[in-house]
mmCIF file of C-alpha atoms in Angstrom:
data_model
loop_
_atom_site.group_PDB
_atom_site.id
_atom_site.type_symbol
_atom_site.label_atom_id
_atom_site.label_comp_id
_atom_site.label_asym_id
_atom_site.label_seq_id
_atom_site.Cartn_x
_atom_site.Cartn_y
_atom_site.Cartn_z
ATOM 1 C CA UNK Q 24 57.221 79.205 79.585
ATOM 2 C CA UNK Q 25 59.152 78.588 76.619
ATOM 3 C CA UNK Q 26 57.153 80.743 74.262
ATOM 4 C CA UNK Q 27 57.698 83.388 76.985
ATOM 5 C CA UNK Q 28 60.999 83.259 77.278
ATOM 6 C CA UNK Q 29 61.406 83.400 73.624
ATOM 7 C CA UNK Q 30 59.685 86.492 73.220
ATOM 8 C CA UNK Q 31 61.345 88.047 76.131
ATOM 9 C CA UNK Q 32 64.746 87.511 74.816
ATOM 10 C CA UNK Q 33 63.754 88.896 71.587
ATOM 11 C CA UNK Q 34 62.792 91.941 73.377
ATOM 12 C CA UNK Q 35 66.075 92.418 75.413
ATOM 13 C CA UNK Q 36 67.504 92.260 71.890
ATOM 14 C CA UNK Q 37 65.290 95.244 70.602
ATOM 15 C CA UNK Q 38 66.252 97.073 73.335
ATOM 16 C CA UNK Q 39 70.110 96.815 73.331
ATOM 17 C CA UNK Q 40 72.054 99.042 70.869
ATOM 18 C CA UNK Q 41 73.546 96.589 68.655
ATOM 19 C CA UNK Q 42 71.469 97.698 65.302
ATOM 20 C CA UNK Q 43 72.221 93.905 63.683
ATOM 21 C CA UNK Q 44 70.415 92.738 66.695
ATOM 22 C CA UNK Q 45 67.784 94.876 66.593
ATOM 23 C CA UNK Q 46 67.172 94.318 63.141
ATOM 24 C CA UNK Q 47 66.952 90.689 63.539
ATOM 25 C CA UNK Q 48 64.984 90.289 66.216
ATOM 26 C CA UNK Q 49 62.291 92.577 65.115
ATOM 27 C CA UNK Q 50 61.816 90.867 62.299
ATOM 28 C CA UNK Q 51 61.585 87.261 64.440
ATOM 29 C CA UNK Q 52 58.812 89.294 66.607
ATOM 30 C CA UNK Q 53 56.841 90.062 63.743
ATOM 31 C CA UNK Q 54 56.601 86.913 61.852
ATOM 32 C CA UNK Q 55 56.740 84.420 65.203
ATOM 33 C CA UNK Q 56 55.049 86.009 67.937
ATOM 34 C CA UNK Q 57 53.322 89.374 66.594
ATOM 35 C CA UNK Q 58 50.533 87.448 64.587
ATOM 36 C CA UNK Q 59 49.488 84.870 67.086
ATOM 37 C CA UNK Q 60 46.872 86.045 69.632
ATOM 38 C CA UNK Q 61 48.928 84.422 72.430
ATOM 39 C CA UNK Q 62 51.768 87.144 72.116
ATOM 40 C CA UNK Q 63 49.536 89.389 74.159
ATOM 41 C CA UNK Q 64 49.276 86.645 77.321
ATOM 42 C CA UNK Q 65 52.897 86.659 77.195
ATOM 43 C CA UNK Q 66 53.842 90.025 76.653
ATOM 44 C CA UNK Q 67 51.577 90.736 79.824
ATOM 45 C CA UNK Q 68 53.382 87.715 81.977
ATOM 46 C CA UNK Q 69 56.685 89.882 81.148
ATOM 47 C CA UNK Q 70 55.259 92.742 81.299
ATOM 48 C CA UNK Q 71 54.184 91.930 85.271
ATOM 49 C CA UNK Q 72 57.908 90.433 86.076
ATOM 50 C CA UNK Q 73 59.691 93.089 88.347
ATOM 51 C CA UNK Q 74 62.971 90.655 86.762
ATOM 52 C CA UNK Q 75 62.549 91.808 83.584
ATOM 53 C CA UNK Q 76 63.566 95.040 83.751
ATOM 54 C CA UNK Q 77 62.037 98.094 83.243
ATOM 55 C CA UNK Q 78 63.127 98.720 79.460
ATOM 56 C CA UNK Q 79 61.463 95.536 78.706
ATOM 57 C CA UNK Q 80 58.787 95.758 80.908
ATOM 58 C CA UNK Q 81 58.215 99.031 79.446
ATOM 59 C CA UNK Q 82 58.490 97.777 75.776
ATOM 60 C CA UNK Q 83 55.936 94.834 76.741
ATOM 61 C CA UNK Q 84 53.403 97.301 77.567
ATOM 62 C CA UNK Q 85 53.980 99.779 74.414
ATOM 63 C CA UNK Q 86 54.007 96.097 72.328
ATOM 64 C CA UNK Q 87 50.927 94.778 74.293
ATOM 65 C CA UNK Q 88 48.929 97.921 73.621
ATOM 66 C CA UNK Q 89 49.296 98.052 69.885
ATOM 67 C CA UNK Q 90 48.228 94.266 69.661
ATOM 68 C CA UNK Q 91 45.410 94.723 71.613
ATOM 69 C CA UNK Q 92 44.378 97.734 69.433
ATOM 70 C CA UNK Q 93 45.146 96.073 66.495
ATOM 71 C CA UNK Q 94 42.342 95.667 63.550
ATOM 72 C CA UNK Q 95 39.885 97.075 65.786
ATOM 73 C CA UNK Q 96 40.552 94.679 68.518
ATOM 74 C CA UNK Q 97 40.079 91.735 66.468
ATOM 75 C CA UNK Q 98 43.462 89.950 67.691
ATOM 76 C CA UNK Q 99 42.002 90.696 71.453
ATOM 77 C CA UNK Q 100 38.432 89.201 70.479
ATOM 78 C CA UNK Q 101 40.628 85.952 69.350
ATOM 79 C CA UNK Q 102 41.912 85.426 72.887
ATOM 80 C CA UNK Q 103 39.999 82.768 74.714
ATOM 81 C CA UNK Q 104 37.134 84.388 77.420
ATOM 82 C CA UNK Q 105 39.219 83.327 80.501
ATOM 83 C CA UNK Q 106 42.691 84.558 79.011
ATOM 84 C CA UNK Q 107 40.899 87.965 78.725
ATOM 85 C CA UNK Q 108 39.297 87.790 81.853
ATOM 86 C CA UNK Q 109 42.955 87.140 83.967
ATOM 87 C CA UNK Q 110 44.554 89.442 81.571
ATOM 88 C CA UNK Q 111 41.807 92.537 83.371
ATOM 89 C CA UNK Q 112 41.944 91.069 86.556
ATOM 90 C CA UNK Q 113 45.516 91.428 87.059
ATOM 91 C CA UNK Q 114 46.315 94.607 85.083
ATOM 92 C CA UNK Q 115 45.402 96.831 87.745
ATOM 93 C CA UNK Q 116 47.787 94.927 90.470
ATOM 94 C CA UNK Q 117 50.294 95.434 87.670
ATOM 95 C CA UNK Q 118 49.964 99.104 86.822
ATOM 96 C CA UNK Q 119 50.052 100.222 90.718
ATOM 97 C CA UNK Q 120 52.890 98.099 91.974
ATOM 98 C CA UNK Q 121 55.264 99.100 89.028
ATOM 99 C CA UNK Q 122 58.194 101.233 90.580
ATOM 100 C CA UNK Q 123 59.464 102.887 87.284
ATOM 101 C CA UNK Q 124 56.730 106.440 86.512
ATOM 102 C CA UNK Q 125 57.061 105.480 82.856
ATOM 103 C CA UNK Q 126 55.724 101.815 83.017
ATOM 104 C CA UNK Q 127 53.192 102.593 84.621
ATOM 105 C CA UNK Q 128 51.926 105.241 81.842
ATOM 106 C CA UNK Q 129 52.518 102.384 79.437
ATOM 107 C CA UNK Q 130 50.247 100.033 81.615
ATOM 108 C CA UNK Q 131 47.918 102.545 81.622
ATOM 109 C CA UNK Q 132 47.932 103.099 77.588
ATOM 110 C CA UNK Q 133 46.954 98.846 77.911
ATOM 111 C CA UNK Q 134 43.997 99.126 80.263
ATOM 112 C CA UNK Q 135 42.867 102.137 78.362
ATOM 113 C CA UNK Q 136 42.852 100.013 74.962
ATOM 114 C CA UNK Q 137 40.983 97.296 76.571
ATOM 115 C CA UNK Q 138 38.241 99.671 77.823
ATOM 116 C CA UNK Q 139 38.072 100.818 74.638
ATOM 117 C CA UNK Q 140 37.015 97.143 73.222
ATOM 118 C CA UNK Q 141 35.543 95.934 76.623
ATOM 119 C CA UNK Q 142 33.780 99.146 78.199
ATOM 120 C CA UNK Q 143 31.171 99.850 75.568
ATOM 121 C CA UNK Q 144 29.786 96.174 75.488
ATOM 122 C CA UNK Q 145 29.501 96.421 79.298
ATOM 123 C CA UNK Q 146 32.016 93.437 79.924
ATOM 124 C CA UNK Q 147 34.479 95.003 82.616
ATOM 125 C CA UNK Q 148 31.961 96.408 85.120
ATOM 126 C CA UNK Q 149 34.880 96.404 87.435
ATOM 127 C CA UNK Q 150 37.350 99.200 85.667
ATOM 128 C CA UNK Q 151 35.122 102.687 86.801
ATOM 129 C CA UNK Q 152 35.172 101.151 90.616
ATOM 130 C CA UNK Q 153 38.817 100.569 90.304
ATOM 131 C CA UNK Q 154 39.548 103.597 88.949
ATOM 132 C CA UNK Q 155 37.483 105.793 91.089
ATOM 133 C CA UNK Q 156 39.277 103.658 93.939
ATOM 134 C CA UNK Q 157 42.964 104.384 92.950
ATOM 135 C CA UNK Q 158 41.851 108.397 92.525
ATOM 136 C CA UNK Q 159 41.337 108.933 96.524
ATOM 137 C CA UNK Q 160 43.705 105.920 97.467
ATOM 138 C CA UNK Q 161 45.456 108.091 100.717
ATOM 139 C CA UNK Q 162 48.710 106.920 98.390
ATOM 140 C CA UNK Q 163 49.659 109.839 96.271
ATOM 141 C CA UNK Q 164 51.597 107.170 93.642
ATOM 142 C CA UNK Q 165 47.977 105.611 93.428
ATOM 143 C CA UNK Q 166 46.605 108.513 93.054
ATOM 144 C CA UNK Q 167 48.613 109.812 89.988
ATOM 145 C CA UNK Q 168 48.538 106.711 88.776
ATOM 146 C CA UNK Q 169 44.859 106.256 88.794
ATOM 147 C CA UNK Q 170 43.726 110.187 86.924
ATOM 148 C CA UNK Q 171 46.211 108.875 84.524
ATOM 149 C CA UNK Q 172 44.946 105.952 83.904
ATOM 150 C CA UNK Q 173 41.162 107.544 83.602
ATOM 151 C CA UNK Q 174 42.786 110.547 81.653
ATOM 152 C CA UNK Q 175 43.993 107.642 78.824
ATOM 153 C CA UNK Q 176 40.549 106.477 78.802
ATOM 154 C CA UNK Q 177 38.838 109.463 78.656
ATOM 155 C CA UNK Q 178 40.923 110.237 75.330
ATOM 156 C CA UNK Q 179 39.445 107.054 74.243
ATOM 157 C CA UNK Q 180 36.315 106.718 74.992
ATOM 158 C CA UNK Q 181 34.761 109.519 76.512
ATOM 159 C CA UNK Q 182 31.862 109.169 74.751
ATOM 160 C CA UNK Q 183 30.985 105.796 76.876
ATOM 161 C CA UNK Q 184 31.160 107.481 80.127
ATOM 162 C CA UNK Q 185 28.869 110.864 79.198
ATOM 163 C CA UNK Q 186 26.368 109.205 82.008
ATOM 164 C CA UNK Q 187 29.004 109.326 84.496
ATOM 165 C CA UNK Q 188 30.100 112.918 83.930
ATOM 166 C CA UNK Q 189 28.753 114.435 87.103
ATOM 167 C CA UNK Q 190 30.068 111.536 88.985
ATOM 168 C CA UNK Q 191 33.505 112.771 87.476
ATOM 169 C CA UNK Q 192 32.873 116.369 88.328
ATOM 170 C CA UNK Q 193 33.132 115.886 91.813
ATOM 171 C CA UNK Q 194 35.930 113.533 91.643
ATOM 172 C CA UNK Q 195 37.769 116.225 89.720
ATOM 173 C CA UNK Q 196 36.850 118.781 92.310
ATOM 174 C CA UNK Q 197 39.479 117.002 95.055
ATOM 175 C CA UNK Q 198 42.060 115.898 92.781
ATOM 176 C CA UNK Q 199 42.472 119.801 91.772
ATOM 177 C CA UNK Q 200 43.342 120.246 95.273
ATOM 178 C CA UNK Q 201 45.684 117.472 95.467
ATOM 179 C CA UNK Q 202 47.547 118.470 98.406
ATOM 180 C CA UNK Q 203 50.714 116.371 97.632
ATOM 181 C CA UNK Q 204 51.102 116.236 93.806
ATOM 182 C CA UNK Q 205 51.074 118.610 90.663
ATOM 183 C CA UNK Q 206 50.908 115.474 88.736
ATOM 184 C CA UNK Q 207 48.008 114.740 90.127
ATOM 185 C CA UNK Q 208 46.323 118.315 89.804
ATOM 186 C CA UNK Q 209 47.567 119.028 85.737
ATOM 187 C CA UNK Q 210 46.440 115.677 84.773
ATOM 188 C CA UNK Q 211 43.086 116.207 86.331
ATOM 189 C CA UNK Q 212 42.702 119.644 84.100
ATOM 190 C CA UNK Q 213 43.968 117.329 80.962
ATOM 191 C CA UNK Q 214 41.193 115.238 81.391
ATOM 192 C CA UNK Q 215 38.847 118.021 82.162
ATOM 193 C CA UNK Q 216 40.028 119.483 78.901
ATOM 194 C CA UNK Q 217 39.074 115.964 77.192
ATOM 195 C CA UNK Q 218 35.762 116.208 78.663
ATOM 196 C CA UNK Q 219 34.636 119.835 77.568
ATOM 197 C CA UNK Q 220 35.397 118.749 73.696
ATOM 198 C CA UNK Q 221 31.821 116.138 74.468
ATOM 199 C CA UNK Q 222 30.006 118.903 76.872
ATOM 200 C CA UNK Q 223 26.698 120.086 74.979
ATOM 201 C CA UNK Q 224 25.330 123.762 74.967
ATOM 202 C CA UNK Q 225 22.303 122.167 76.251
ATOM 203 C CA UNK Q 226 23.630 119.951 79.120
ATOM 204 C CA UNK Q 227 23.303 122.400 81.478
ATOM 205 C CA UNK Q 228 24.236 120.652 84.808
ATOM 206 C CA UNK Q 229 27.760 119.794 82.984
ATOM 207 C CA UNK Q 230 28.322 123.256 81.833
ATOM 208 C CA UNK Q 231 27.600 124.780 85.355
ATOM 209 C CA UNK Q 232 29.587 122.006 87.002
ATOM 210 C CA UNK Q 233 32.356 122.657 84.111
ATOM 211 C CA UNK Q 234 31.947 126.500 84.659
ATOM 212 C CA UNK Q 235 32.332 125.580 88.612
ATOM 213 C CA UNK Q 236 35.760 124.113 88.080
ATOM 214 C CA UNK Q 237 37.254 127.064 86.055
ATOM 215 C CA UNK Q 238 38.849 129.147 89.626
ATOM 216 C CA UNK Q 239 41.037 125.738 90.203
ATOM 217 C CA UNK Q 240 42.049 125.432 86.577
ATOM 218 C CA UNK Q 241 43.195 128.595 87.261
ATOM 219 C CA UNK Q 242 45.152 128.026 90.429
ATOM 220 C CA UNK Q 243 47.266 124.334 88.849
ATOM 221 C CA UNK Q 244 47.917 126.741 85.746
ATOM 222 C CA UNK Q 245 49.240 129.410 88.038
ATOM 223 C CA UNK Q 246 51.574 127.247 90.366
ATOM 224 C CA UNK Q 247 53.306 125.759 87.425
ATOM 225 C CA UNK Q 248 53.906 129.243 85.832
ATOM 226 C CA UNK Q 249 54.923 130.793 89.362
ATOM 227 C CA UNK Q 250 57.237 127.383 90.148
ATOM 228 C CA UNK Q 251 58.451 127.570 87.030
ATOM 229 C CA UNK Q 252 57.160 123.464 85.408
ATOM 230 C CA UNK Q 253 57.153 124.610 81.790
ATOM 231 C CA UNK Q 254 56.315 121.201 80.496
ATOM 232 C CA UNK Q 255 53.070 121.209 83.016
ATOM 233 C CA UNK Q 256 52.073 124.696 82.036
ATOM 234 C CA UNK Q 257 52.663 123.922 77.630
ATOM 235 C CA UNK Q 258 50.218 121.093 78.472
ATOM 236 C CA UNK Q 259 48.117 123.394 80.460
ATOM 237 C CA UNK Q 260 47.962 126.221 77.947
ATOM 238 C CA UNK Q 261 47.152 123.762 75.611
ATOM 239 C CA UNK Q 262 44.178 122.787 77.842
ATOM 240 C CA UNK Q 263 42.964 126.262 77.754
ATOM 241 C CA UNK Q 264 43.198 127.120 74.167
ATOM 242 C CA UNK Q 265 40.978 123.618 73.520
ATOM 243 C CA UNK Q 266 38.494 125.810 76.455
ATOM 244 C CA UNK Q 267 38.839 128.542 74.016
ATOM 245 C CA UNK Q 268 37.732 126.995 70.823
ATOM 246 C CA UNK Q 269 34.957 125.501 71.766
ATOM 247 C CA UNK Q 270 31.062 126.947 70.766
ATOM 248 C CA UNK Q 271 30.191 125.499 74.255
ATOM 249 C CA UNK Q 272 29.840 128.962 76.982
ATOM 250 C CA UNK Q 273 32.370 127.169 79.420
ATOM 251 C CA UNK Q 274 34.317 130.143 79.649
ATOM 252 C CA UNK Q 275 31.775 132.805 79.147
ATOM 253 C CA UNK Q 276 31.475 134.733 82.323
ATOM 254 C CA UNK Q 277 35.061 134.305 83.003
ATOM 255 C CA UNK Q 278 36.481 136.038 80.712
ATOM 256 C CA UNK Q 279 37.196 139.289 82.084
ATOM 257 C CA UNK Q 280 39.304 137.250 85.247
ATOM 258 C CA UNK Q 281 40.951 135.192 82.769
ATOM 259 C CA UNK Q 282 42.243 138.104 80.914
ATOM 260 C CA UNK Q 283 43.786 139.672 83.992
ATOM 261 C CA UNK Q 284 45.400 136.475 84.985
ATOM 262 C CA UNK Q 285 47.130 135.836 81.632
ATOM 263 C CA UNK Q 286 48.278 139.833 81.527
ATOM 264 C CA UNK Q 287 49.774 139.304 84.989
ATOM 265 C CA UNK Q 288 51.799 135.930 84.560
ATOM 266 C CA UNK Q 289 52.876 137.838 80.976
ATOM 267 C CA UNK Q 290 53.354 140.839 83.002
ATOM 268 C CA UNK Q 291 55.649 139.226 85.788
ATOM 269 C CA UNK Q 292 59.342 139.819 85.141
ATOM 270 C CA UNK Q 293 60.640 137.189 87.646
ATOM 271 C CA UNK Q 294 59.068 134.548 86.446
ATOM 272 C CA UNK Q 295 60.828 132.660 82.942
ATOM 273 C CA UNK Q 296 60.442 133.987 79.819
ATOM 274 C CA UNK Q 297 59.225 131.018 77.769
ATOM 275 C CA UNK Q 298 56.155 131.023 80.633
ATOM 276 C CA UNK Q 299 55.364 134.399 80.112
ATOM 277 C CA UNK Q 300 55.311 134.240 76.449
ATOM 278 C CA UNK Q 301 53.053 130.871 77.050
ATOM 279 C CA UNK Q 302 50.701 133.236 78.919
ATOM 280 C CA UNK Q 303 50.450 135.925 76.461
ATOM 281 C CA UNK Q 304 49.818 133.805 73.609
ATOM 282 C CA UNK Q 305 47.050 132.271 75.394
ATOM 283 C CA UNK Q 306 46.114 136.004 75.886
ATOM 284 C CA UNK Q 307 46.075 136.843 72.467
ATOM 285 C CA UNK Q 308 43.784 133.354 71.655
ATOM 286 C CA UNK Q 309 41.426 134.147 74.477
ATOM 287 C CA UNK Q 310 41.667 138.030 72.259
ATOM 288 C CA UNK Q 311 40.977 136.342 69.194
ATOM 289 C CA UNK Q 312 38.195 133.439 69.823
ATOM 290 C CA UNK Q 313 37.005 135.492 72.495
ATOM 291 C CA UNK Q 314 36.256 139.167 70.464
ATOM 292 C CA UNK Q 315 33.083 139.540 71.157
ATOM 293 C CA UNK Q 316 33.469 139.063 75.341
ATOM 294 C CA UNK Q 317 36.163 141.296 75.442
ATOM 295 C CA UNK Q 318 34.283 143.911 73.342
ATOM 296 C CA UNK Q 319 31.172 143.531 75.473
ATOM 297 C CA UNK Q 320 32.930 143.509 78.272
ATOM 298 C CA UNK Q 321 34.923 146.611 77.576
ATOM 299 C CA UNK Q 322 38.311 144.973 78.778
ATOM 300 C CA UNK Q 323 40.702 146.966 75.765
ATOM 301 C CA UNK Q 324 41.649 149.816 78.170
ATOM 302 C CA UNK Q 325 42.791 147.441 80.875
ATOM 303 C CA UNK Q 326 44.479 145.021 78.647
ATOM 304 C CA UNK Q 327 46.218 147.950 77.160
ATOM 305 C CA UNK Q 328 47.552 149.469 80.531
ATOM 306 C CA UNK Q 329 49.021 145.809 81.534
ATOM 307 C CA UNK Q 330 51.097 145.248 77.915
ATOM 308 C CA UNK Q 331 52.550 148.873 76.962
ATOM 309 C CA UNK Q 332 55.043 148.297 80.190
ATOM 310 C CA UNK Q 333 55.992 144.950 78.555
ATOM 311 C CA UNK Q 334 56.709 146.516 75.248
ATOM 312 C CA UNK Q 335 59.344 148.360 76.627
ATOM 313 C CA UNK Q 336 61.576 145.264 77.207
ATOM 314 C CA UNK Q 337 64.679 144.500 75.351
ATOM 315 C CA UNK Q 338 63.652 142.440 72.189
ATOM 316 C CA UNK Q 339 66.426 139.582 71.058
ATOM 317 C CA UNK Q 340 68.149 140.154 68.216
ATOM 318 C CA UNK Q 341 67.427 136.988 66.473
ATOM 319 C CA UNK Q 342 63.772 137.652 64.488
ATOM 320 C CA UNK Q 343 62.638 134.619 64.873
ATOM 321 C CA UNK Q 344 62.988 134.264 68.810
ATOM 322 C CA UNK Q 345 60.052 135.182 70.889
ATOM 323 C CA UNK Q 346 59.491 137.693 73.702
ATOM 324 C CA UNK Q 347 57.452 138.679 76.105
ATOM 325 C CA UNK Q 348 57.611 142.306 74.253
ATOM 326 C CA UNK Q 349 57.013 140.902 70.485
ATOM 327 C CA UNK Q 350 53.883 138.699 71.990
ATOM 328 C CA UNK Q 351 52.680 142.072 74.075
ATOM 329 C CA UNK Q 352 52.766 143.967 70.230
ATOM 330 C CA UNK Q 353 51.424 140.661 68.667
ATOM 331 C CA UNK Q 354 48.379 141.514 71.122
ATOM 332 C CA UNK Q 355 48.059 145.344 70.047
ATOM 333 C CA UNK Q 356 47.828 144.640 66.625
ATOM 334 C CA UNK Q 357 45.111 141.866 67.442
ATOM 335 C CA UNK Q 358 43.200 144.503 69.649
ATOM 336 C CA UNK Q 359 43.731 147.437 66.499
ATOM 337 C CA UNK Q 360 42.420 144.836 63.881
ATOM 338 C CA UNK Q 361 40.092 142.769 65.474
ATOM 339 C CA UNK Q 362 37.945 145.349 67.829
ATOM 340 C CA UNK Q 363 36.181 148.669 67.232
ATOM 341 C CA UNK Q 364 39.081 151.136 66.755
ATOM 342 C CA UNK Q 365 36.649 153.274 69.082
ATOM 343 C CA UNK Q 366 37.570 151.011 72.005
ATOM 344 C CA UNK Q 367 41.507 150.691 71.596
ATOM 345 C CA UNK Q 368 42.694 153.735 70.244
ATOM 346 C CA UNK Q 369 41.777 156.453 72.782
ATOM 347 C CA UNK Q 370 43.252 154.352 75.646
ATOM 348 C CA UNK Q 371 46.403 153.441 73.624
ATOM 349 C CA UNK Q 372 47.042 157.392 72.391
ATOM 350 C CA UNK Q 373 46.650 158.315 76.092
ATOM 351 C CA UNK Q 374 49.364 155.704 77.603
ATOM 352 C CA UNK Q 375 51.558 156.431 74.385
ATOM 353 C CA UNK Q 376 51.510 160.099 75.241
ATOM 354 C CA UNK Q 377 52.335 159.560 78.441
ATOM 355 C CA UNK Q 378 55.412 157.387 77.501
ATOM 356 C CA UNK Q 379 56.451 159.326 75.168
ATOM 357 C CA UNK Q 380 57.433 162.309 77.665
ATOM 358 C CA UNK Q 381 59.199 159.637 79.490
ATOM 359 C CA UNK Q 382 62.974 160.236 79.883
ATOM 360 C CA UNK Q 383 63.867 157.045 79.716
ATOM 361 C CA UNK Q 384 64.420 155.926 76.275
ATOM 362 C CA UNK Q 385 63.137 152.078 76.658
ATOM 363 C CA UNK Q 386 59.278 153.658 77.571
ATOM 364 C CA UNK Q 387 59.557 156.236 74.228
ATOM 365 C CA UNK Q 388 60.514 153.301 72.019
ATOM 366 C CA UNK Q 389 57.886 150.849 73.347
ATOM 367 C CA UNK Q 390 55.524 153.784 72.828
ATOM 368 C CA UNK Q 391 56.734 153.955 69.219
ATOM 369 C CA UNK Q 392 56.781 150.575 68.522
ATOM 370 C CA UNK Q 393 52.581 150.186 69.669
ATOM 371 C CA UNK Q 394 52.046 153.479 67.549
ATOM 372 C CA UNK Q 395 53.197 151.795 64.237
ATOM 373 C CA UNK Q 396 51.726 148.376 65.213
ATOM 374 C CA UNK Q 397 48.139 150.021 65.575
ATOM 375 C CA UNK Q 398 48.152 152.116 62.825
ATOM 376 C CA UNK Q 399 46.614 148.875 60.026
ATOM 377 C CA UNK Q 400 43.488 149.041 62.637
ATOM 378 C CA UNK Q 401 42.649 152.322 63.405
ATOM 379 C CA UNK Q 402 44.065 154.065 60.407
ATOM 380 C CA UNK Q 403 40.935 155.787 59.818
ATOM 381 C CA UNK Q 404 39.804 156.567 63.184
ATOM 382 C CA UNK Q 405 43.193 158.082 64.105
ATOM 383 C CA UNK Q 406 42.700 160.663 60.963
#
């Protein structure tokens, strides 16, 4: 209790704002208690006491996870078998009665460091269970707590669970209908997005199931666009551009629906205009690792109708600031330089024709501004 008590006063120190303090005990934590194997038994006693606090509590965990990971584990490896053993047994009671959102993602960085040591050597049979558990608990807090949890191991240690993929397809498949939380449904398309990097061209069960998934990846990418979450939908579009990248056909046949969906959430004025930029940037990466599925598939006219509109919306004044107009010419250009000029051009001189008869000013300058933006890619052709 001492030794406890010691090291959770030290921490109260690190977390108060007197630098002096800080200073000092930091430096008592790493050359008393940061080098002895026993740190981690104690930062998880204070880590489990609702008394602590949750700055402490929360600065246990972030401690306790980096000690545990440390040298490969080896400071975990030195902790006696039944230390280890109560350490895994009560980390999930810990993790789902915590009342503060950002302990428990802390928690959930410790249990996924563990698995990382514990999972591949097949000594903590009970973690998959557990987490499968938590994902359909009929409490949503569980619930979110639990893909997060499996999310932080996935990002791990995916590797170890490539047996249990299907098993996680259909898991997936509910929590992307979570009826109660958006938590819930963007962390389920984070860990999806983990799980595509280790998806081979030649497993073709996980690339249908994968493929399956793609119309509700749509939908939790849609809501947070339409209800305007931009942190959800930046780590959602960054989901999508990893779906992009990859050799793997996971996206294949749904390109052409993709496409439309980006060009309307760009298109939509009333929604905000950092989340319709977001969209038409992942528009112009689905353009550019995509080519040859939009060529194939024809899809320049149609992308072309949906952006010359946008062009003619004010653009800031600042250079550097983006808009939905400078990403909708961003987009031409990538269509004029990256695609036969056969496919772009005759659409695009049609629509700019038509605006430029337009009486309102706005349409004639939008048409103006594609004109000049095409002109490095289909130079030629338009002689």
């Amino acid at each position: 209790p001492a030794y406890v008590q010691g090291l959770h006063d030290l921490l109260v120190q690190v977390t108060s704002a007197d630098t002096a303090a800080l200073k000092d005990a930091t430096a008592k934590l790493n050359l008393e208690y940061y080098k002895n194997p026993s740190c981690i038994v104690a930062l998880a006693t204070i880590m489990a006491s609702p008394a602590a606090g949750e700055g402490v509590r929360q600065l246990a965990a972030v401690e306790m996870r980096k000690r545990v990971a440390q040298n490969s584990g080896n400071m975990w490896g030195q902790l006696p078998q039944s230390d280890r053993e109560q350490i895994k047994e009560k980390l999930p009671e810990i993790v789902l009665s915590d009342p503060d959102n950002l302990v428990r993602h802390s928690v959930a960085r410790v249990i996924a460091a563990i698995a990382n040591i514990e999972f591949p050597v097949g000594t903590w049979p009970q973690l998959l269970p557990f987490l499968h558990q938590t994902c359909v608990s009929p409490q949503v807090v569980h619930r979110e707590v639990g893909i997060y949890i499996l999310y932080t191991v996935l990002d791990n240690l995916v590797e170890g669970f490539k047996d249990h993929l299907q098993s996680f397809f259909k898991l997936f498949s509910q929590l992307l209908a979570d009826p109660e939380s958006v938590e819930v449904r963007i962390t389920t398309v984070r860990s999806l997005g983990v799980i595509a990097s280790y998806i081979d061209s030649e497993d073709k069960a996980d690339v249908k199931s994968f493929q399956e998934s793609l119309p509700a990846i749509i939908q939790v990418i849609a809501h947070c666009v339409e209800s305007g979450n931009e942190n959800g939908a930046r780590q959602l579009f960054d989901v999508l551009e990893t779906l992009l990248i990859l050799e793997v056909p996971i996206l294949g046949k749904h390109i052409p629906q993709l496409a439309e969906f980006l060009l309307q959430m760009g298109g939509n004025r009333s929604y905000e205009t950092e989340l319709r930029v977001l969209s038409l940037n992942a528009l112009n990466w689905t353009i550019v690792y995509k080519k040859s599925k939009i060529q194939s598939h024809n899809l320049s006219a149609a992308i072309l109708q949906g952006l010359m509109p946008i062009t003619t919306e004010p653009e800031p004044e600042d250079i550097d600031d983006d808009a939905p107009s400078r990403s909708a010419l961003r987009i031409i250009d990538g269509l004029a330089t990256g695609l036969p000029p056969s496919q772009v051009f005759p659409p695009l001189r049609d629509l700019i024709t038509q605006y430029f008869s337009s009486s309102d000013p706005n349409l004639r300058r939008g048409a103006m501004l594609a004109l000049g933006i095409c002109v490095e890619g289909c130079s030629e052709y338009m002689t």
